[in-house]
Amino acid sequence: MTMYWEREIETLPRPELEALQLSRLRQTVQQALRSPYYAALYRQLGLSLNAIGSLSDIGKLPLTTKQDLRDSFPYGLLAIGKSDVIRLHSSSGTTGNPTVVFHNQHDIDSWSSLMARSLYAAGVRPSDVFQNICGYGLFTGGLGFQYGAERLGCLTIPAGAGNSQRQIKLMRDFGTNAVHAIPSYLHRLAEVMAQEGFDPHKTTELRIFIVGAEPHSEEQRQRIEAAFGVKAYNSYGLSEMNGPGVAFECTRQNGLHVWEDAFLVEIIHPETLEPVAEGEIGELVMSTLDRQAMPLLRFRTGDLTRILPGTCPCGRTHRRLDRITGRSDDMFIVKGCNIFPMQIEGVLMK
Ligand code: ADP
Ligand code: ZN
């Protein structure tokens, strides 16, 4: 059985992967400078493409925040002509301007490939029936998974969110093998199945759950797996970096491979903004490496995580992120130690 969807890129030796990242970073900076926001900012700071001679030079570039995106709403970060844009996704924006991300055809193709690669890494195969239990529309989880599962070749059911009875009927009628849903919904679905008298172990052909879009613990994952007798794989993404398909667990379930041909990862201290020591927890900062319509450089995700040491036995060379342990706004410092609420919660749970 083949293990990889895009073998060459997924197993690229680190030196070649980093060379690819550098050339794509330079292209991205060049592209970003076509947007009004980055053009004005870099002119003001006296920065140009010449600043980037190596990957570590990324630290010379300013960080980009969610607020910067809001302030340049709607078109300030657009780096191509409007006529070449084919899609936008947007956050709800209940307070102030929403953030919006634009894509051209290249961006949608690239994102769909990343999604197909991610699903394959979690064990989904073209012969599977894939049920996408999440909201469609502006939210990225709907169309993101839809395009990826279709690209992989799955019979893809755009089930949408909610209505558990109908979800269960779809699963049984079409023999669903893989499901994407948020973890809190899967707890609910297990309850409904129990109420309706279905034993998911016997009455469905479910094999794989893709769970993500919200924080959840290893214990929660195990509860979901036990309730359904199904393997659950963690999926991480955020709308500013397309949505899902940023980092995904492979079948080894030992951290989330972040697709480093498409994203450049940094982990910084949320207060000093300096890189943390290797393997330490800090705020995840990401740059797009393969996006044309709206490249983002050094975007502060606000998510706390670390890069896991060592390599994965699956053979993929893209590094793995640890489960998200919280938000950088939640971190507090006691006697010089960084404390994260999720760590305390973990201890209390035990
Ligand atoms: P919204 O806030 O509208 O949901 P996004 O869909 O972009 O906007 O949400 C992205 C955020 O969701 C991430 O920055 C992160 O905080 C959280 N998130 C996404 N996937 C995971 C995951 N697998 N584990 C923990 N948190 C996640
Ligand atoms: Zn792996």
mmCIF file with all atom_site columns, N, CA and C in Angstrom, residues 296-329:
data_model
loop_
_atom_site.group_PDB
_atom_site.id
_atom_site.type_symbol
_atom_site.label_atom_id
_atom_site.label_alt_id
_atom_site.label_comp_id
_atom_site.label_asym_id
_atom_site.label_entity_id
_atom_site.label_seq_id
_atom_site.pdbx_PDB_ins_code
_atom_site.Cartn_x
_atom_site.Cartn_y
_atom_site.Cartn_z
_atom_site.occupancy
_atom_site.B_iso_or_equiv
_atom_site.pdbx_formal_charge
_atom_site.auth_seq_id
_atom_site.auth_comp_id
_atom_site.auth_asym_id
_atom_site.auth_atom_id
_atom_site.pdbx_PDB_model_num
ATOM 1   N N  . LEU A 1 296 ? 0.744  36.354 2.926  1.00 0.00 ? 296 LEU A N  1
ATOM 2   C CA . LEU A 1 296 ? 0.881  36.934 4.269  1.00 0.00 ? 296 LEU A CA 1
ATOM 3   C C  . LEU A 1 296 ? 2.263  36.584 4.796  1.00 0.00 ? 296 LEU A C  1
ATOM 4   N N  . LEU A 1 297 ? 2.944  37.566 5.347  1.00 0.00 ? 297 LEU A N  1
ATOM 5   C CA . LEU A 1 297 ? 4.290  37.374 5.886  1.00 0.00 ? 297 LEU A CA 1
ATOM 6   C C  . LEU A 1 297 ? 4.274  37.490 7.398  1.00 0.00 ? 297 LEU A C  1
ATOM 7   N N  . ARG A 1 298 ? 4.769  36.471 8.068  1.00 0.00 ? 298 ARG A N  1
ATOM 8   C CA . ARG A 1 298 ? 4.912  36.468 9.528  1.00 0.00 ? 298 ARG A CA 1
ATOM 9   C C  . ARG A 1 298 ? 3.588  36.798 10.229 1.00 0.00 ? 298 ARG A C  1
ATOM 10  N N  . PHE A 1 299 ? 2.554  36.045 9.908  1.00 0.00 ? 299 PHE A N  1
ATOM 11  C CA . PHE A 1 299 ? 1.253  36.260 10.536 1.00 0.00 ? 299 PHE A CA 1
ATOM 12  C C  . PHE A 1 299 ? 1.236  35.647 11.938 1.00 0.00 ? 299 PHE A C  1
ATOM 13  N N  . ARG A 1 300 ? 0.851  36.442 12.924 1.00 0.00 ? 300 ARG A N  1
ATOM 14  C CA . ARG A 1 300 ? 0.751  35.951 14.311 1.00 0.00 ? 300 ARG A CA 1
ATOM 15  C C  . ARG A 1 300 ? -0.565 35.203 14.465 1.00 0.00 ? 300 ARG A C  1
ATOM 16  N N  . THR A 1 301 ? -0.474 33.883 14.649 1.00 0.00 ? 301 THR A N  1
ATOM 17  C CA . THR A 1 301 ? -1.702 33.088 14.760 1.00 0.00 ? 301 THR A CA 1
ATOM 18  C C  . THR A 1 301 ? -2.362 33.250 16.125 1.00 0.00 ? 301 THR A C  1
ATOM 19  N N  . GLY A 1 302 ? -1.571 33.632 17.154 1.00 0.00 ? 302 GLY A N  1
ATOM 20  C CA . GLY A 1 302 ? -2.108 33.681 18.516 1.00 0.00 ? 302 GLY A CA 1
ATOM 21  C C  . GLY A 1 302 ? -2.175 32.308 19.162 1.00 0.00 ? 302 GLY A C  1
ATOM 22  N N  . ASP A 1 303 ? -1.831 31.258 18.425 1.00 0.00 ? 303 ASP A N  1
ATOM 23  C CA . ASP A 1 303 ? -1.896 29.888 18.956 1.00 0.00 ? 303 ASP A CA 1
ATOM 24  C C  . ASP A 1 303 ? -0.559 29.482 19.561 1.00 0.00 ? 303 ASP A C  1
ATOM 25  N N  . LEU A 1 304 ? -0.646 28.804 20.715 1.00 0.00 ? 304 LEU A N  1
ATOM 26  C CA . LEU A 1 304 ? 0.565  28.339 21.389 1.00 0.00 ? 304 LEU A CA 1
ATOM 27  C C  . LEU A 1 304 ? 0.822  26.869 21.064 1.00 0.00 ? 304 LEU A C  1
ATOM 28  N N  . THR A 1 305 ? 2.031  26.584 20.658 1.00 0.00 ? 305 THR A N  1
ATOM 29  C CA . THR A 1 305 ? 2.418  25.206 20.374 1.00 0.00 ? 305 THR A CA 1
ATOM 30  C C  . THR A 1 305 ? 3.935  25.127 20.350 1.00 0.00 ? 305 THR A C  1
ATOM 31  N N  . ARG A 1 306 ? 4.455  23.964 20.010 1.00 0.00 ? 306 ARG A N  1
ATOM 32  C CA . ARG A 1 306 ? 5.903  23.817 19.844 1.00 0.00 ? 306 ARG A CA 1
ATOM 33  C C  . ARG A 1 306 ? 6.163  22.849 18.709 1.00 0.00 ? 306 ARG A C  1
ATOM 34  N N  . ILE A 1 307 ? 7.396  22.866 18.220 1.00 0.00 ? 307 ILE A N  1
ATOM 35  C CA . ILE A 1 307 ? 7.802  21.909 17.197 1.00 0.00 ? 307 ILE A CA 1
ATOM 36  C C  . ILE A 1 307 ? 8.297  20.663 17.907 1.00 0.00 ? 307 ILE A C  1
ATOM 37  N N  . LEU A 1 308 ? 7.755  19.525 17.550 1.00 0.00 ? 308 LEU A N  1
ATOM 38  C CA . LEU A 1 308 ? 8.146  18.284 18.213 1.00 0.00 ? 308 LEU A CA 1
ATOM 39  C C  . LEU A 1 308 ? 9.522  17.849 17.723 1.00 0.00 ? 308 LEU A C  1
ATOM 40  N N  . PRO A 1 309 ? 10.342 17.336 18.642 1.00 0.00 ? 309 PRO A N  1
ATOM 41  C CA . PRO A 1 309 ? 11.687 16.904 18.240 1.00 0.00 ? 309 PRO A CA 1
ATOM 42  C C  . PRO A 1 309 ? 11.628 15.584 17.466 1.00 0.00 ? 309 PRO A C  1
ATOM 43  N N  . GLY A 1 310 ? 12.675 15.309 16.734 1.00 0.00 ? 310 GLY A N  1
ATOM 44  C CA . GLY A 1 310 ? 12.804 14.011 16.064 1.00 0.00 ? 310 GLY A CA 1
ATOM 45  C C  . GLY A 1 310 ? 12.041 13.940 14.759 1.00 0.00 ? 310 GLY A C  1
ATOM 46  N N  . THR A 1 311 ? 12.105 12.771 14.147 1.00 0.00 ? 311 THR A N  1
ATOM 47  C CA . THR A 1 311 ? 11.438 12.587 12.857 1.00 0.00 ? 311 THR A CA 1
ATOM 48  C C  . THR A 1 311 ? 10.302 11.599 13.033 1.00 0.00 ? 311 THR A C  1
ATOM 49  N N  . CYS A 1 312 ? 9.367  11.607 12.090 1.00 0.00 ? 312 CYS A N  1
ATOM 50  C CA . CYS A 1 312 ? 8.211  10.716 12.170 1.00 0.00 ? 312 CYS A CA 1
ATOM 51  C C  . CYS A 1 312 ? 8.523  9.430  11.413 1.00 0.00 ? 312 CYS A C  1
ATOM 52  N N  . PRO A 1 313 ? 8.172  8.293  11.982 1.00 0.00 ? 313 PRO A N  1
ATOM 53  C CA . PRO A 1 313 ? 8.447  7.025  11.287 1.00 0.00 ? 313 PRO A CA 1
ATOM 54  C C  . PRO A 1 313 ? 7.713  6.882  9.955  1.00 0.00 ? 313 PRO A C  1
ATOM 55  N N  . CYS A 1 314 ? 6.741  7.748  9.661  1.00 0.00 ? 314 CYS A N  1
ATOM 56  C CA . CYS A 1 314 ? 6.044  7.652  8.380  1.00 0.00 ? 314 CYS A CA 1
ATOM 57  C C  . CYS A 1 314 ? 6.934  8.033  7.204  1.00 0.00 ? 314 CYS A C  1
ATOM 58  N N  . GLY A 1 315 ? 8.043  8.741  7.507  1.00 0.00 ? 315 GLY A N  1
ATOM 59  C CA . GLY A 1 315 ? 8.978  9.113  6.445  1.00 0.00 ? 315 GLY A CA 1
ATOM 60  C C  . GLY A 1 315 ? 8.781  10.526 5.917  1.00 0.00 ? 315 GLY A C  1
ATOM 61  N N  . ARG A 1 316 ? 7.684  11.178 6.326  1.00 0.00 ? 316 ARG A N  1
ATOM 62  C CA . ARG A 1 316 ? 7.511  12.570 5.901  1.00 0.00 ? 316 ARG A CA 1
ATOM 63  C C  . ARG A 1 316 ? 8.562  13.431 6.590  1.00 0.00 ? 316 ARG A C  1
ATOM 64  N N  . THR A 1 317 ? 9.131  14.363 5.826  1.00 0.00 ? 317 THR A N  1
ATOM 65  C CA . THR A 1 317 ? 10.202 15.194 6.385  1.00 0.00 ? 317 THR A CA 1
ATOM 66  C C  . THR A 1 317 ? 9.678  16.523 6.931  1.00 0.00 ? 317 THR A C  1
ATOM 67  N N  . HIS A 1 318 ? 8.404  16.812 6.711  1.00 0.00 ? 318 HIS A N  1
ATOM 68  C CA . HIS A 1 318 ? 7.833  18.071 7.203  1.00 0.00 ? 318 HIS A CA 1
ATOM 69  C C  . HIS A 1 318 ? 7.646  17.953 8.720  1.00 0.00 ? 318 HIS A C  1
ATOM 70  N N  . ARG A 1 319 ? 8.110  18.966 9.448  1.00 0.00 ? 319 ARG A N  1
ATOM 71  C CA . ARG A 1 319 ? 8.138  18.872 10.912 1.00 0.00 ? 319 ARG A CA 1
ATOM 72  C C  . ARG A 1 319 ? 6.728  18.823 11.498 1.00 0.00 ? 319 ARG A C  1
ATOM 73  N N  . ARG A 1 320 ? 6.649  18.359 12.749 1.00 0.00 ? 320 ARG A N  1
ATOM 74  C CA . ARG A 1 320 ? 5.347  18.185 13.393 1.00 0.00 ? 320 ARG A CA 1
ATOM 75  C C  . ARG A 1 320 ? 5.126  19.216 14.491 1.00 0.00 ? 320 ARG A C  1
ATOM 76  N N  . LEU A 1 321 ? 3.913  19.769 14.520 1.00 0.00 ? 321 LEU A N  1
ATOM 77  C CA . LEU A 1 321 ? 3.504  20.661 15.601 1.00 0.00 ? 321 LEU A CA 1
ATOM 78  C C  . LEU A 1 321 ? 2.850  19.828 16.686 1.00 0.00 ? 321 LEU A C  1
ATOM 79  N N  . ASP A 1 322 ? 3.032  20.255 17.916 1.00 0.00 ? 322 ASP A N  1
ATOM 80  C CA . ASP A 1 322 ? 2.314  19.651 19.034 1.00 0.00 ? 322 ASP A CA 1
ATOM 81  C C  . ASP A 1 322 ? 0.868  20.169 18.999 1.00 0.00 ? 322 ASP A C  1
ATOM 82  N N  . ARG A 1 323 ? -0.013 19.437 19.626 1.00 0.00 ? 323 ARG A N  1
ATOM 83  C CA . ARG A 1 323 ? -1.397 19.891 19.839 1.00 0.00 ? 323 ARG A CA 1
ATOM 84  C C  . ARG A 1 323 ? -1.374 21.337 20.348 1.00 0.00 ? 323 ARG A C  1
ATOM 85  N N  . ILE A 1 324 ? -2.309 22.176 19.887 1.00 0.00 ? 324 ILE A N  1
ATOM 86  C CA . ILE A 1 324 ? -2.364 23.577 20.338 1.00 0.00 ? 324 ILE A CA 1
ATOM 87  C C  . ILE A 1 324 ? -2.680 23.582 21.840 1.00 0.00 ? 324 ILE A C  1
ATOM 88  N N  . THR A 1 325 ? -1.839 24.314 22.622 1.00 0.00 ? 325 THR A N  1
ATOM 89  C CA . THR A 1 325 ? -2.035 24.284 24.077 1.00 0.00 ? 325 THR A CA 1
ATOM 90  C C  . THR A 1 325 ? -2.748 25.522 24.596 1.00 0.00 ? 325 THR A C  1
ATOM 91  N N  . GLY A 1 326 ? -3.134 26.427 23.723 1.00 0.00 ? 326 GLY A N  1
ATOM 92  C CA . GLY A 1 326 ? -3.861 27.604 24.190 1.00 0.00 ? 326 GLY A CA 1
ATOM 93  C C  . GLY A 1 326 ? -3.602 28.784 23.272 1.00 0.00 ? 326 GLY A C  1
ATOM 94  N N  . ARG A 1 327 ? -4.036 29.953 23.744 1.00 0.00 ? 327 ARG A N  1
ATOM 95  C CA . ARG A 1 327 ? -3.865 31.189 22.977 1.00 0.00 ? 327 ARG A CA 1
ATOM 96  C C  . ARG A 1 327 ? -2.830 32.055 23.679 1.00 0.00 ? 327 ARG A C  1
ATOM 97  N N  . SER A 1 328 ? -2.041 32.785 22.877 1.00 0.00 ? 328 SER A N  1
ATOM 98  C CA . SER A 1 328 ? -0.970 33.578 23.496 1.00 0.00 ? 328 SER A CA 1
ATOM 99  C C  . SER A 1 328 ? -1.530 34.659 24.411 1.00 0.00 ? 328 SER A C  1
ATOM 100 N N  . ASP A 1 329 ? -2.764 35.117 24.158 1.00 0.00 ? 329 ASP A N  1
ATOM 101 C CA . ASP A 1 329 ? -3.368 36.122 25.045 1.00 0.00 ? 329 ASP A CA 1
ATOM 102 C C  . ASP A 1 329 ? -3.636 35.543 26.428 1.00 0.00 ? 329 ASP A C  1
#
